[in-house]
Amino acid sequence: MHYQVQPFSDLTNQRVYEMLQLRSEVFVVEQTCIYQDMDNQDLQALHVLGIENERIRAYARILTQSKVAGEVSIGRVIVAPSLRGTGEGHCLMTYCMTYVQQHFNNPCVRISAQSHLVEFYAAHGFTSTGNHYLEDGIPHCSVPPIAFFEISSIATGIFYPFSIENIESIEIDLQPSFSRS
């Protein structure tokens, strides 16, 4: 899997189509959730593309213009159904967290977690408050934003190929992309 980050203006028509197709396949069709996926935030977002065999197979978006100063949001985290259980979702989330840590001034990171994915996000340092709510008809759990100094002391490290403390010694080029084999 090859990961890259691009602003919307740099995405080709083909990549936009693939991105929306994957999001629709899972968030709308599989989860039987009719909602307005195209929410105008894509235009200002950074798009994290996991590309395998010339197709987007993993995706997330990073919103840098939060309502709260100093916060960055990571959302629309998704891997193709055929990649579930392979650890690729953790690779994607690790890439996103690393990118944010290296390109922004130690922001707090906010997510919106579907309830069944609380353990997945816990592996990346996020903890649930236990408060549940419905978002677009899907059960979610409140997750407070975390700062990077909290991540290093909370994250289990099980899925990280490197530690947050040693993030500057990573031997991958996160600008603009990296490959994982």
mmCIF file of N, CA, C and O in Angstrom, residues 90-91 94-95 98 124 157-163 170 172 178 180:
data_model
loop_
_atom_site.group_PDB
_atom_site.id
_atom_site.type_symbol
_atom_site.label_atom_id
_atom_site.label_comp_id
_atom_site.label_asym_id
_atom_site.label_seq_id
_atom_site.Cartn_x
_atom_site.Cartn_y
_atom_site.Cartn_z
ATOM 1 N N HIS A 90 -5.067 0.197 10.795
ATOM 2 C CA HIS A 90 -4.117 0.747 11.764
ATOM 3 C C HIS A 90 -2.970 1.454 11.062
ATOM 4 O O HIS A 90 -2.493 2.490 11.530
ATOM 5 N N CYS A 91 -2.539 0.918 9.935
ATOM 6 C CA CYS A 91 -1.501 1.597 9.152
ATOM 7 C C CYS A 91 -1.998 2.955 8.679
ATOM 8 O O CYS A 91 -1.272 3.952 8.748
ATOM 9 N N THR A 94 -2.221 5.312 11.704
ATOM 10 C CA THR A 94 -0.859 5.665 12.106
ATOM 11 C C THR A 94 -0.277 6.696 11.149
ATOM 12 O O THR A 94 0.350 7.670 11.570
ATOM 13 N N TYR A 95 -0.497 6.488 9.860
ATOM 14 C CA TYR A 95 -0.011 7.452 8.874
ATOM 15 C C TYR A 95 -0.637 8.823 9.110
ATOM 16 O O TYR A 95 0.051 9.849 9.117
ATOM 17 N N THR A 98 0.782 10.436 12.285
ATOM 18 C CA THR A 98 2.165 10.838 12.055
ATOM 19 C C THR A 98 2.214 12.091 11.192
ATOM 20 O O THR A 98 2.961 13.027 11.471
ATOM 21 N N HIS A 124 -4.877 3.825 19.240
ATOM 22 C CA HIS A 124 -4.193 5.025 18.751
ATOM 23 C C HIS A 124 -4.245 6.159 19.765
ATOM 24 O O HIS A 124 -3.977 7.308 19.424
ATOM 25 N N GLY A 157 0.859 1.031 21.389
ATOM 26 C CA GLY A 157 2.034 0.741 20.590
ATOM 27 C C GLY A 157 1.929 -0.569 19.829
ATOM 28 O O GLY A 157 2.799 -0.893 19.037
ATOM 29 N N ILE A 158 0.863 -1.320 20.054
ATOM 30 C CA ILE A 158 0.726 -2.623 19.414
ATOM 31 C C ILE A 158 0.732 -2.503 17.900
ATOM 32 O O ILE A 158 1.336 -3.302 17.212
ATOM 33 N N PHE A 159 0.097 -1.484 17.370
ATOM 34 C CA PHE A 159 -0.056 -1.375 15.933
ATOM 35 C C PHE A 159 0.869 -0.333 15.305
ATOM 36 O O PHE A 159 0.875 -0.156 14.123
ATOM 37 N N TYR A 160 1.624 0.393 16.123
ATOM 38 C CA TYR A 160 2.512 1.397 15.575
ATOM 39 C C TYR A 160 3.831 0.763 15.152
ATOM 40 O O TYR A 160 4.457 0.071 15.939
ATOM 41 N N PRO A 161 4.263 1.022 13.922
ATOM 42 C CA PRO A 161 5.544 0.489 13.480
ATOM 43 C C PRO A 161 6.706 1.290 14.056
ATOM 44 O O PRO A 161 7.844 0.980 13.819
ATOM 45 N N PHE A 162 6.412 2.344 14.799
ATOM 46 C CA PHE A 162 7.418 3.192 15.414
ATOM 47 C C PHE A 162 6.750 3.848 16.596
ATOM 48 O O PHE A 162 5.543 3.818 16.717
ATOM 49 N N SER A 163 7.519 4.432 17.500
ATOM 50 C CA SER A 163 6.903 5.075 18.658
ATOM 51 C C SER A 163 6.754 6.560 18.393
ATOM 52 O O SER A 163 7.556 7.169 17.693
ATOM 53 N N ILE A 170 11.662 8.418 11.936
ATOM 54 C CA ILE A 170 10.969 7.558 10.985
ATOM 55 C C ILE A 170 11.677 7.636 9.640
ATOM 56 O O ILE A 170 12.021 8.711 9.185
ATOM 57 N N ILE A 172 10.538 7.198 6.654
ATOM 58 C CA ILE A 172 9.604 7.308 5.542
ATOM 59 C C ILE A 172 9.448 8.782 5.239
ATOM 60 O O ILE A 172 9.577 9.619 6.123
ATOM 61 N N PHE A 178 4.380 7.845 1.081
ATOM 62 C CA PHE A 178 5.266 6.749 1.452
ATOM 63 C C PHE A 178 4.617 5.448 1.055
ATOM 64 O O PHE A 178 3.424 5.385 0.824
ATOM 65 N N ARG A 180 4.270 1.183 1.912
ATOM 66 C CA ARG A 180 4.412 0.114 2.880
ATOM 67 C C ARG A 180 4.237 -1.173 2.114
ATOM 68 O O ARG A 180 3.309 -1.330 1.340
#
